[in-house]
Tab-separated table of C-alpha atoms and ligand atoms in Angstrom:
chain	number	residue	atom	x	y	z
A	29	MET	CA	13.499	-29.942	-11.647
A	30	LEU	CA	13.178	-26.157	-11.743
A	31	ARG	CA	13.492	-24.453	-8.353
A	32	VAL	CA	12.387	-20.828	-8.115
A	33	ALA	CA	12.627	-18.309	-5.277
A	34	VAL	CA	9.949	-15.635	-5.218
A	35	VAL	CA	11.034	-12.759	-2.980
A	36	GLY	CA	7.977	-11.139	-1.388
A	37	SER	CA	4.680	-12.766	-0.440
A	38	GLY	CA	2.310	-9.907	-1.285
A	39	PRO	CA	-0.149	-10.141	-4.166
A	40	SER	CA	2.526	-9.986	-6.890
A	41	GLY	CA	4.610	-12.698	-5.184
A	42	CYS	CA	1.624	-14.962	-4.625
A	43	TYR	CA	0.325	-14.487	-8.186
A	44	THR	CA	3.826	-15.242	-9.485
A	45	ALA	CA	3.919	-18.490	-7.480
A	46	GLN	CA	0.422	-19.322	-8.713
A	47	SER	CA	1.324	-18.774	-12.380
A	48	LEU	CA	4.480	-20.843	-11.937
A	49	VAL	CA	2.695	-23.924	-10.558
A	50	GLN	CA	-0.144	-23.540	-13.051
A	51	LEU	CA	2.134	-23.279	-16.094
A	52	ASP	CA	4.851	-25.773	-15.063
A	53	PRO	CA	3.687	-29.136	-13.660
A	54	GLU	CA	6.964	-29.813	-11.858
A	55	VAL	CA	8.383	-26.495	-10.643
A	56	LEU	CA	9.086	-26.107	-6.913
A	57	VAL	CA	8.593	-22.596	-5.552
A	58	ASP	CA	9.808	-21.018	-2.307
A	59	VAL	CA	8.095	-17.739	-1.450
A	60	LEU	CA	10.463	-15.775	0.809
A	61	ASP	CA	9.459	-12.815	2.938
A	62	ARG	CA	11.472	-10.752	5.392
A	63	LEU	CA	8.431	-10.687	7.697
A	64	PRO	CA	7.211	-13.801	9.514
A	65	CYS	CA	3.749	-13.117	8.047
A	66	PRO	CA	2.661	-13.513	4.416
A	67	TYR	CA	0.441	-11.370	2.123
A	68	GLY	CA	2.408	-8.078	2.007
A	69	LEU	CA	0.154	-5.084	1.439
A	70	VAL	CA	-2.995	-7.204	1.701
A	71	ARG	CA	-2.097	-7.665	5.383
A	72	TYR	CA	-0.208	-4.400	5.935
A	73	GLY	CA	-1.775	-1.969	3.466
A	74	VAL	CA	-5.438	-2.743	2.844
A	75	ALA	CA	-7.452	-0.746	5.378
A	76	PRO	CA	-8.807	-2.813	8.297
A	77	ASP	CA	-12.409	-1.820	7.513
A	78	HIS	CA	-12.112	-3.128	3.940
A	79	GLU	CA	-13.040	-6.663	4.861
A	80	LYS	CA	-13.959	-7.713	1.360
A	81	ILE	CA	-10.561	-6.762	-0.072
A	82	LYS	CA	-8.816	-8.294	2.940
A	83	SER	CA	-10.632	-11.568	2.268
A	84	LEU	CA	-8.385	-11.869	-0.798
A	85	GLN	CA	-5.998	-13.375	1.741
A	86	ASN	CA	-8.020	-16.562	1.355
A	87	ASN	CA	-7.090	-16.763	-2.335
A	88	LEU	CA	-3.444	-16.018	-1.591
A	89	ARG	CA	-3.496	-18.640	1.180
A	90	THR	CA	-4.544	-21.296	-1.356
A	91	VAL	CA	-1.431	-20.460	-3.379
A	92	LEU	CA	0.919	-20.636	-0.390
A	93	GLU	CA	-0.639	-23.948	0.693
A	94	HIS	CA	-0.116	-25.510	-2.756
A	95	GLU	CA	1.893	-28.738	-2.489
A	96	ARG	CA	4.724	-27.337	-4.653
A	97	VAL	CA	4.858	-23.940	-2.924
A	98	ARG	CA	6.599	-23.302	0.383
A	99	PHE	CA	6.353	-20.103	2.477
A	100	LEU	CA	9.630	-19.121	4.163
A	101	GLY	CA	9.064	-16.077	6.374
A	102	GLY	CA	11.618	-14.139	8.386
A	103	VAL	CA	14.139	-14.339	5.520
A	104	PRO	CA	15.495	-10.903	4.609
A	105	VAL	CA	17.156	-10.670	1.213
A	106	GLY	CA	19.950	-8.129	0.917
A	107	PRO	CA	22.073	-6.453	3.624
A	108	GLY	CA	22.046	-8.437	6.872
A	109	GLY	CA	20.207	-11.294	5.188
A	110	VAL	CA	20.657	-13.516	2.159
A	111	PRO	CA	22.642	-11.730	-0.580
A	112	ALA	CA	21.025	-11.717	-4.025
A	113	ALA	CA	24.059	-13.594	-5.399
A	114	ARG	CA	23.578	-16.348	-2.799
A	115	LEU	CA	19.954	-16.794	-3.871
A	116	ARG	CA	21.163	-17.334	-7.427
A	117	GLU	CA	23.453	-20.115	-6.128
A	118	LEU	CA	20.550	-21.822	-4.353
A	119	TYR	CA	17.803	-21.431	-6.974
A	120	HIS	CA	17.676	-21.706	-10.761
A	121	ALA	CA	15.707	-18.480	-10.892
A	122	VAL	CA	14.725	-15.658	-8.549
A	123	VAL	CA	11.684	-13.403	-9.021
A	124	TYR	CA	11.731	-10.174	-7.014
A	125	CYS	CA	8.231	-9.086	-6.003
A	126	VAL	CA	9.276	-6.640	-3.327
A	127	GLY	CA	6.849	-3.818	-4.100
A	128	ALA	CA	7.559	-0.138	-3.494
A	129	ALA	CA	8.739	0.004	0.089
A	130	THR	CA	8.950	3.694	0.782
A	131	ASP	CA	6.905	6.851	0.314
A	132	ARG	CA	7.482	9.823	-1.960
A	133	HIS	CA	8.413	13.176	-0.466
A	134	LEU	CA	6.917	16.602	-1.010
A	135	GLY	CA	10.236	18.445	-0.767
A	136	ILE	CA	8.700	21.518	0.917
A	137	PRO	CA	9.686	23.346	4.129
A	138	GLY	CA	8.222	21.950	7.337
A	139	GLU	CA	7.617	18.493	5.896
A	140	ASP	CA	9.386	16.866	8.851
A	141	LEU	CA	7.703	18.846	11.640
A	142	PRO	CA	6.260	16.766	14.487
A	143	GLY	CA	2.666	15.943	13.584
A	144	SER	CA	3.516	15.552	9.870
A	145	TRP	CA	3.637	11.914	8.782
A	146	SER	CA	3.649	9.946	5.589
A	147	ALA	CA	0.383	8.110	5.007
A	148	THR	CA	2.523	4.952	4.925
A	149	GLU	CA	3.503	5.489	8.576
A	150	PHE	CA	-0.128	5.963	9.583
A	151	VAL	CA	-1.225	2.893	7.590
A	152	SER	CA	1.588	0.819	9.142
A	153	TRP	CA	0.427	1.891	12.606
A	154	TYR	CA	-3.208	0.869	12.247
A	155	SER	CA	-2.191	-2.246	10.278
A	156	ALA	CA	0.151	-3.433	13.085
A	157	HIS	CA	3.282	-3.504	10.923
A	158	PRO	CA	6.069	-4.716	13.226
A	159	ASP	CA	8.503	-2.061	11.926
A	160	CYS	CA	6.176	0.769	12.956
A	161	ALA	CA	7.639	2.571	15.935
A	162	ALA	CA	5.434	5.652	15.626
A	163	ASP	CA	2.453	6.417	17.822
A	164	GLY	CA	0.291	9.331	18.928
A	165	PHE	CA	-0.876	10.363	15.453
A	166	VAL	CA	-4.232	11.782	16.519
A	167	ALA	CA	-3.288	12.870	20.058
A	168	GLY	CA	-4.251	16.524	20.546
A	169	ALA	CA	-5.421	16.957	16.936
A	170	ARG	CA	-8.731	18.577	15.974
A	171	SER	CA	-8.067	19.247	12.315
A	172	ALA	CA	-6.191	17.005	9.882
A	173	VAL	CA	-4.928	17.644	6.370
A	174	VAL	CA	-4.426	14.727	3.998
A	175	ILE	CA	-2.276	15.765	1.023
A	176	GLY	CA	-3.061	13.860	-2.189
A	177	VAL	CA	-6.234	12.474	-3.730
A	178	GLY	CA	-5.402	8.820	-4.474
A	179	ASN	CA	-6.941	5.711	-2.912
A	180	VAL	CA	-4.463	5.730	-0.016
A	181	ALA	CA	-5.570	9.298	0.803
A	182	VAL	CA	-9.183	8.078	0.792
A	183	ASP	CA	-8.247	5.147	3.070
A	184	VAL	CA	-6.538	7.305	5.701
A	185	THR	CA	-9.272	9.954	5.522
A	186	ARG	CA	-11.906	7.286	6.097
A	187	MET	CA	-9.991	5.709	8.979
A	188	LEU	CA	-9.730	9.136	10.637
A	189	ALA	CA	-13.494	9.558	10.338
A	190	ARG	CA	-14.502	6.104	11.611
A	191	GLY	CA	-16.130	5.912	15.026
A	192	PRO	CA	-15.387	3.305	17.750
A	193	ALA	CA	-18.339	1.066	16.833
A	194	GLU	CA	-17.023	0.685	13.278
A	195	LEU	CA	-13.404	0.142	14.347
A	196	HIS	CA	-14.175	-2.457	17.006
A	197	PRO	CA	-14.878	-5.396	14.621
A	198	THR	CA	-11.624	-4.844	12.673
A	199	ASP	CA	-8.328	-6.635	13.342
A	200	MET	CA	-6.437	-3.415	14.132
A	201	PRO	CA	-4.105	-3.515	17.138
A	202	GLN	CA	-5.610	-2.476	20.450
A	203	PRO	CA	-3.484	0.690	21.001
A	204	ALA	CA	-4.435	2.046	17.547
A	205	LEU	CA	-8.086	1.188	18.137
A	206	SER	CA	-8.087	2.942	21.526
A	207	ALA	CA	-6.341	6.024	20.088
A	208	LEU	CA	-8.663	6.337	17.087
A	209	ALA	CA	-11.738	5.689	19.235
A	210	ALA	CA	-10.686	8.568	21.527
A	211	SER	CA	-9.740	10.851	18.612
A	212	ARG	CA	-11.069	14.438	18.650
A	213	VAL	CA	-10.305	15.005	14.967
A	214	SER	CA	-13.495	16.538	13.608
A	215	GLU	CA	-12.258	18.252	10.409
A	216	ILE	CA	-10.424	16.240	7.753
A	217	HIS	CA	-9.308	18.130	4.653
A	218	MET	CA	-8.286	15.943	1.721
A	219	VAL	CA	-6.498	18.157	-0.768
A	220	GLY	CA	-5.567	17.697	-4.447
A	221	ARG	CA	-3.125	19.910	-6.317
A	222	ARG	CA	-4.990	19.331	-9.577
A	223	GLY	CA	-8.697	19.153	-10.408
A	224	PRO	CA	-11.463	16.682	-9.566
A	225	SER	CA	-11.336	15.040	-12.980
A	226	GLN	CA	-7.615	14.301	-12.428
A	227	ALA	CA	-8.018	12.783	-8.984
A	228	ARG	CA	-6.557	9.286	-8.711
A	229	PHE	CA	-9.158	7.741	-6.384
A	230	THR	CA	-11.641	5.228	-7.742
A	231	THR	CA	-15.363	5.980	-7.565
A	232	LYS	CA	-16.208	3.052	-5.291
A	233	GLU	CA	-13.701	4.287	-2.694
A	234	LEU	CA	-14.832	7.903	-3.108
A	235	ARG	CA	-18.533	7.034	-2.608
A	236	GLU	CA	-17.730	5.205	0.615
A	237	LEU	CA	-16.803	8.551	2.219
A	238	GLY	CA	-20.419	9.619	1.827
A	239	ASP	CA	-21.668	6.570	3.738
A	240	LEU	CA	-19.685	7.132	6.946
A	241	PRO	CA	-21.921	7.467	10.003
A	242	GLY	CA	-21.782	10.869	11.721
A	243	THR	CA	-19.689	12.360	8.914
A	244	GLU	CA	-20.603	15.015	6.401
A	245	VAL	CA	-18.698	15.383	3.124
A	246	THR	CA	-18.353	18.848	1.648
A	247	VAL	CA	-17.116	19.927	-1.773
A	248	ASP	CA	-16.757	23.520	-2.913
A	249	GLN	CA	-18.758	24.065	-6.093
A	250	ARG	CA	-16.343	26.835	-7.196
A	251	GLU	CA	-13.390	24.431	-7.090
A	252	LEU	CA	-15.312	21.893	-9.173
A	253	ALA	CA	-16.153	24.587	-11.694
A	254	LEU	CA	-12.453	25.460	-12.085
A	255	ASP	CA	-12.007	22.096	-13.795
A	256	PRO	CA	-12.411	22.660	-17.555
A	257	ALA	CA	-13.942	19.185	-17.857
A	258	TYR	CA	-16.709	20.069	-15.396
A	259	GLU	CA	-18.791	21.832	-18.020
A	260	ALA	CA	-17.825	19.355	-20.758
A	261	PRO	CA	-18.033	15.932	-19.106
A	262	SER	CA	-18.109	14.250	-22.525
A	263	ASP	CA	-14.333	14.839	-22.647
A	264	LEU	CA	-13.871	12.607	-19.617
A	265	SER	CA	-13.282	8.878	-19.370
A	266	PRO	CA	-16.182	6.943	-17.782
A	267	ALA	CA	-14.163	6.610	-14.539
A	268	GLN	CA	-13.446	10.347	-14.397
A	269	ARG	CA	-17.069	11.165	-15.176
A	270	ARG	CA	-18.292	8.951	-12.333
A	271	ASN	CA	-15.955	10.704	-9.877
A	272	VAL	CA	-17.067	14.150	-11.009
A	273	GLU	CA	-20.730	13.126	-10.715
A	274	VAL	CA	-20.257	11.953	-7.120
A	275	LEU	CA	-18.455	15.186	-6.243
A	276	ARG	CA	-21.121	17.285	-7.966
A	277	GLY	CA	-23.791	15.480	-5.907
A	278	TRP	CA	-22.029	16.453	-2.674
A	279	ALA	CA	-21.388	20.026	-3.821
A	280	THR	CA	-25.043	20.625	-4.669
A	281	ALA	CA	-26.644	18.637	-1.818
A	282	PRO	CA	-29.061	20.688	0.301
A	283	ALA	CA	-27.661	21.809	3.665
A	284	ARG	CA	-28.245	19.301	6.477
A	285	GLU	CA	-27.862	19.255	10.250
A	286	PRO	CA	-24.136	19.630	11.034
A	287	ALA	CA	-22.528	16.215	11.662
A	288	PRO	CA	-19.920	15.580	14.422
A	289	ARG	CA	-17.216	15.137	11.743
A	290	ARG	CA	-16.603	16.731	8.362
A	291	ILE	CA	-14.539	15.599	5.402
A	292	ARG	CA	-13.736	18.548	3.190
A	293	LEU	CA	-12.599	17.591	-0.311
A	294	ARG	CA	-10.491	20.371	-1.776
A	295	PHE	CA	-8.943	20.819	-5.217
A	296	PHE	CA	-6.490	23.053	-7.079
A	297	LEU	CA	-4.379	23.671	-3.971
A	298	ARG	CA	-0.651	22.938	-4.103
A	299	PRO	CA	1.121	22.484	-0.757
A	300	VAL	CA	4.022	24.924	-0.387
A	301	GLU	CA	4.899	24.810	3.323
A	302	LEU	CA	3.967	23.208	6.619
A	303	LEU	CA	3.777	25.899	9.285
A	304	ALA	CA	4.827	25.325	12.885
A	305	HIS	CA	2.781	26.234	15.912
A	306	GLY	CA	4.131	25.499	19.393
A	307	GLY	CA	6.922	23.235	18.093
A	308	ARG	CA	4.730	21.094	15.882
A	309	VAL	CA	2.696	21.443	12.732
A	310	GLY	CA	-0.157	23.917	13.052
A	311	ALA	CA	-1.230	24.586	9.471
A	312	VAL	CA	-0.468	23.839	5.838
A	313	ARG	CA	0.049	26.690	3.414
A	314	PHE	CA	-1.237	26.045	-0.111
A	315	GLU	CA	-0.993	27.991	-3.340
A	316	ARG	CA	-4.168	28.185	-5.393
A	317	THR	CA	-3.567	26.610	-8.805
A	318	VAL	CA	-5.418	26.775	-12.101
A	319	PRO	CA	-5.448	24.321	-15.013
A	320	ASP	CA	-2.636	24.940	-17.511
A	321	GLY	CA	-4.581	23.451	-20.411
A	322	GLN	CA	-2.229	20.468	-20.698
A	323	GLY	CA	-3.386	18.327	-17.785
A	324	GLY	CA	-1.150	20.126	-15.309
A	325	VAL	CA	-1.625	23.213	-13.173
A	326	ALA	CA	-0.009	26.618	-12.809
A	327	GLY	CA	0.407	28.655	-9.631
A	328	THR	CA	-1.573	31.876	-9.177
A	329	GLY	CA	0.441	33.587	-6.445
A	330	ARG	CA	-2.604	33.402	-4.157
A	331	PHE	CA	-2.245	31.419	-0.948
A	332	GLU	CA	-4.472	29.774	1.633
A	333	GLU	CA	-3.693	28.243	5.014
A	334	ILE	CA	-5.568	25.291	6.441
A	335	GLU	CA	-5.269	24.584	10.171
A	336	ALA	CA	-3.938	21.106	10.944
A	337	GLN	CA	-2.378	19.507	14.000
A	338	LEU	CA	-2.038	16.303	11.954
A	339	VAL	CA	-0.778	16.165	8.374
A	340	LEU	CA	-0.720	12.916	6.393
A	341	ARG	CA	1.282	13.114	3.182
A	342	SER	CA	-0.318	10.648	0.785
A	343	VAL	CA	1.520	11.345	-2.451
A	344	GLY	CA	2.396	7.825	-3.589
A	345	TYR	CA	4.864	5.045	-2.892
A	346	ARG	CA	8.363	4.599	-4.273
A	347	GLY	CA	10.527	1.532	-4.921
A	348	VAL	CA	13.899	1.230	-3.181
A	349	PRO	CA	17.124	-0.183	-4.665
A	350	LEU	CA	17.904	-3.826	-3.939
A	351	GLU	CA	21.543	-4.623	-3.260
A	352	GLY	CA	22.935	-6.584	-6.186
A	353	LEU	CA	20.231	-5.576	-8.664
A	354	PRO	CA	20.158	-2.675	-11.152
A	355	PHE	CA	17.798	0.213	-10.309
A	356	ASP	CA	16.357	3.155	-12.177
A	357	PRO	CA	16.139	6.041	-9.693
A	358	ALA	CA	13.918	8.062	-12.045
A	359	THR	CA	11.089	5.523	-11.882
A	360	GLY	CA	11.973	3.713	-8.639
A	361	THR	CA	11.861	0.385	-10.506
A	362	VAL	CA	14.257	-2.344	-11.655
A	363	PRO	CA	14.965	-2.085	-15.419
A	364	GLN	CA	13.266	-5.054	-17.098
A	365	LEU	CA	11.848	-6.401	-20.310
A	366	ALA	CA	8.765	-8.622	-20.017
A	367	GLY	CA	9.840	-9.280	-16.420
A	368	ARG	CA	13.488	-10.189	-17.214
A	369	VAL	CA	15.914	-8.002	-15.243
A	370	LEU	CA	18.109	-5.959	-17.591
A	371	ARG	CA	21.759	-5.474	-16.692
A	372	GLU	CA	23.346	-2.803	-18.865
A	373	GLY	CA	20.506	-3.245	-21.329
A	374	ALA	CA	20.815	-7.036	-21.625
A	375	ALA	CA	18.544	-9.643	-20.033
A	376	ALA	CA	20.161	-11.263	-16.987
A	377	PRO	CA	19.166	-14.940	-17.116
A	378	GLY	CA	17.667	-16.223	-13.877
A	379	GLU	CA	16.624	-12.815	-12.460
A	380	TYR	CA	13.086	-11.476	-12.821
A	381	VAL	CA	10.712	-8.902	-11.350
A	382	ALA	CA	6.937	-8.608	-10.979
A	383	GLY	CA	4.530	-6.173	-9.334
A	384	TRP	CA	5.324	-2.610	-8.248
A	385	ILE	CA	9.119	-3.013	-8.418
A	386	LYS	CA	8.582	-3.913	-12.098
A	387	ARG	CA	5.957	-1.386	-13.213
A	388	GLY	CA	5.803	1.245	-10.440
A	389	PRO	CA	3.203	1.726	-7.675
A	390	THR	CA	0.004	1.779	-9.721
A	391	GLY	CA	-3.056	-0.368	-10.207
A	392	VAL	CA	-5.251	-2.417	-7.909
A	393	ILE	CA	-4.436	-5.840	-6.474
A	394	GLY	CA	-5.817	-7.667	-9.528
A	395	THR	CA	-3.424	-5.753	-11.821
A	396	ASN	CA	-0.661	-7.961	-10.409
A	397	ARG	CA	-2.124	-11.108	-11.918
A	398	PRO	CA	-1.363	-10.417	-15.629
A	399	CYS	CA	1.859	-8.664	-14.604
A	400	ALA	CA	3.050	-11.812	-12.786
A	401	LYS	CA	1.974	-14.057	-15.634
A	402	GLU	CA	4.026	-12.095	-18.156
A	403	THR	CA	7.105	-12.514	-15.958
A	404	VAL	CA	6.483	-16.229	-15.446
A	405	ILE	CA	6.129	-16.826	-19.187
A	406	SER	CA	9.564	-15.206	-19.695
A	407	LEU	CA	11.048	-17.295	-16.889
A	408	LEU	CA	9.658	-20.549	-18.243
A	409	GLU	CA	11.041	-19.728	-21.706
A	410	ASP	CA	14.481	-19.434	-20.070
A	411	ALA	CA	13.970	-22.462	-17.799
A	412	PRO	CA	15.617	-25.214	-19.924
A	413	ALA	CA	18.915	-23.301	-19.995
A	414	LEU	CA	18.658	-22.415	-16.301
A	415	VAL	CA	18.049	-26.036	-15.275
A	416	ARG	CA	21.082	-27.146	-17.298
A	417	GLU	CA	23.216	-24.881	-15.074
A	418	GLY	CA	22.376	-27.239	-12.157
A	419	ARG	CA	21.899	-26.364	-8.489
A	420	PRO	CA	22.565	-28.131	-5.166
A	421	GLY	CA	19.488	-30.002	-3.734
A	422	ASP	CA	17.016	-28.378	-1.379
A	423	PRO	CA	17.672	-24.614	-1.009
A	424	LEU	CA	16.248	-24.690	2.522
A	425	ALA	CA	19.245	-26.769	3.624
A	426	GLY	CA	21.498	-24.089	2.121
A	427	LEU	CA	19.637	-21.304	3.909
A	428	ARG	CA	19.850	-23.199	7.209
A	429	ALA	CA	23.572	-23.790	6.645
A	430	ASP	CA	23.899	-20.000	6.346
A	431	GLY	CA	22.323	-19.628	9.801
A	432	ILE	CA	18.857	-18.588	8.574
A	433	ARG	CA	15.890	-19.959	10.532
A	434	PRO	CA	12.829	-19.376	8.376
A	435	VAL	CA	9.313	-19.200	9.762
A	436	GLU	CA	7.552	-21.936	7.835
A	437	TRP	CA	3.826	-22.344	7.232
A	438	ALA	CA	3.232	-23.981	10.618
A	439	GLY	CA	4.890	-20.972	12.255
A	440	TRP	CA	2.571	-18.600	10.410
A	441	GLN	CA	-0.428	-20.697	11.448
A	442	ALA	CA	0.760	-20.384	15.064
A	443	ILE	CA	0.764	-16.582	14.616
A	444	GLU	CA	-2.801	-16.789	13.321
A	445	ARG	CA	-3.827	-18.795	16.390
A	446	ALA	CA	-2.125	-16.310	18.716
A	447	GLU	CA	-3.999	-13.437	17.012
A	448	ALA	CA	-7.320	-15.237	17.449
A	449	GLU	CA	-6.494	-15.837	21.137
A	450	LEU	CA	-5.487	-12.198	21.650
A	451	GLY	CA	-8.770	-11.063	20.074
A	452	ALA	CA	-10.799	-13.415	22.251
A	453	SER	CA	-9.053	-12.124	25.381
A	454	LEU	CA	-10.054	-8.558	24.370
A	455	GLY	CA	-13.644	-9.481	23.512
A	456	ARG	CA	-12.917	-8.818	19.833
A	457	GLY	CA	-12.438	-10.945	16.693
A	458	VAL	CA	-8.905	-11.593	15.410
A	459	VAL	CA	-6.509	-8.854	16.615
A	460	LYS	CA	-3.102	-8.503	14.979
A	461	LEU	CA	0.130	-8.859	16.936
A	462	PRO	CA	1.936	-5.547	16.420
A	463	ASP	CA	5.621	-6.254	17.168
A	464	TRP	CA	8.484	-8.504	16.151
A	465	ALA	CA	8.884	-10.076	19.594
A	466	SER	CA	5.299	-11.319	19.862
A	467	LEU	CA	5.171	-12.447	16.220
A	468	LEU	CA	8.394	-14.444	16.536
A	469	ALA	CA	7.442	-15.851	19.935
A	470	ALA	CA	4.183	-17.119	18.456
A	471	ALA	CA	5.897	-18.483	15.334
A	472	ARG	CA	8.592	-20.283	17.355
A	473	SER	CA	5.994	-21.809	19.717
A	474	THR	CA	5.543	-24.542	17.126
A	475	THR	CA	8.153	-27.212	16.483
A	476	SER	CA	8.268	-26.722	12.685
B	511	NAP	P1	-1.598	7.598	-6.329
B	511	NAP	O1	-2.823	6.941	-6.807
B	511	NAP	O2	-0.451	7.712	-7.254
B	511	NAP	O3	-2.019	9.076	-5.798
B	511	NAP	C1	-1.039	9.974	-5.375
B	511	NAP	C2	-1.684	11.351	-5.155
B	511	NAP	O4	-0.682	12.229	-4.658
B	511	NAP	C3	-2.216	12.007	-6.430
B	511	NAP	O5	-3.389	12.702	-6.125
B	511	NAP	C4	-1.081	12.965	-6.805
B	511	NAP	O6	-1.498	14.086	-7.538
B	511	NAP	C5	-0.655	13.415	-5.435
B	511	NAP	N1	0.674	14.005	-5.424
B	511	NAP	C6	1.845	13.464	-5.880
B	511	NAP	N2	2.872	14.306	-5.655
B	511	NAP	C7	2.351	15.403	-5.059
B	511	NAP	C8	2.890	16.629	-4.594
B	511	NAP	N3	4.197	16.884	-4.681
B	511	NAP	N4	2.052	17.537	-4.039
B	511	NAP	C9	0.737	17.271	-3.919
B	511	NAP	N5	0.149	16.142	-4.351
B	511	NAP	C10	0.954	15.220	-4.915
B	511	NAP	O7	-0.984	6.874	-5.036
B	511	NAP	P2	-1.651	6.124	-3.789
B	511	NAP	O8	-2.884	6.769	-3.323
B	511	NAP	O9	-0.502	5.964	-2.842
B	511	NAP	O10	-2.032	4.692	-4.344
B	511	NAP	C11	-1.033	3.788	-4.879
B	511	NAP	C12	-1.744	2.658	-5.629
B	511	NAP	O11	-2.417	1.807	-4.689
B	511	NAP	C13	-2.813	3.166	-6.591
B	511	NAP	O12	-2.770	2.395	-7.751
B	511	NAP	C14	-4.089	2.935	-5.818
B	511	NAP	O13	-5.247	2.801	-6.635
B	511	NAP	C15	-3.764	1.653	-5.084
B	511	NAP	N6	-4.639	1.513	-3.892
B	511	NAP	C16	-5.863	0.961	-4.096
B	511	NAP	C17	-6.736	0.869	-3.028
B	511	NAP	C18	-8.109	0.271	-3.258
B	511	NAP	O14	-8.354	-0.277	-4.317
B	511	NAP	N7	-9.004	0.351	-2.296
B	511	NAP	C19	-6.385	1.339	-1.765
B	511	NAP	C20	-5.130	1.919	-1.589
B	511	NAP	C21	-4.260	1.995	-2.686
B	511	NAP	P3	-1.167	14.191	-9.127
B	511	NAP	O15	-2.153	13.280	-9.777
B	511	NAP	O16	-1.377	15.618	-9.416
B	511	NAP	O17	0.257	13.723	-9.318
């Protein structure tokens, strides 16, 4: 009987487990995660006010509750945890679905000033990620700059603009809720280095900015007009055209009563430096860019400063190397062919990848489904030879013999109960536990 370890319980890990049990009637799958909680970026990345996307957890739950799938949380793979080579001893095959765990850097002066954060840090804070030690993002800030115009930039911009009444029903941790509810940030500048037609956000997410209570969205008509595609929208893809239309609507909307908060969408500005003021960030200096005719931009030597006591750098995620696996630093991914890990150009039997560590940090949650299926088809083609290699019985016994104490499904359900109880005690719905100690205490309160 084929035994497979899937490392990572986010969407790509869950879809991999789902494809495995759907395509092989006998396979047994363990889904390992270093956290005691499942669902990866669906729990720790999707914005708390995006309830519909978060409800995807219900689909992922069905996978993890399948009779031939087992969730084993609190199991780190790599340094300080289970070495990759040990996993290969315990399982016939291992599929790494570990995502892209870090953020990309701008590489400009002042990037590390106090008050400058990666969007990932901010998202981790309001999502209650137990590794998030940071706090005080909005304290003392009136103006914020979000660098980048992808969907994460839209998420963090929107969360900065949400008022207390909209934050209250979410599952965000109480300290983040209190801080955002008391926030004085009234200007949020979301800035792209290229033009509106090259922005990476999707139209649905963009439109949502226009529906925020007490928030006005402004777009500078002159920056839209810099985009060569603005006057010739027929050259655009339908998705690009929809974005440009939404932006054009905001740029040409008649002036209204000033709102308490403003989101200013800016384009053709390349960040060149974060400027300090009183020991922390005070402004971002940008160079005006113009289209270079090839999809990129060129500098103009003209500069602009935008005041900001809070800077969120939202310029994409990046995969990190996994000990014991090959890694391509240029792409931040594991070299692979149809999901099979390549070692020195040759497929390494028994080792696979799916999701962002396979194809890079792009696409929406659903993109992981076909990606996982491709990997599983490769694995199942290799399965007869892998099963012939043989493996010792239940891998969980092996993990326990190594001193690992996984959080099993009952432990996760105990965390869910503790989060419901915490919410009830605060007069809210479910509220996430934000630290390792409380998560593990809840998980260990069951006898599983
Ligand atoms: P992304 O879509 O790759 O966007 C990154 C942004 O950063 C781009 O605007 C990019 O501009 C800009 N950028 C990169 N390097 C820069 C630099 N040095 N200076 C200035 N700007 C720079 O990344 P993301 O927003 O992190 O999203 C990752 C993935 O998650 C995407 O596939 C996204 O759709 C998905 N996601 C989806 C949702 C949703 O569906 N609601 C929510 C969150 C995330 P250039 O284009 O010029 O490089």
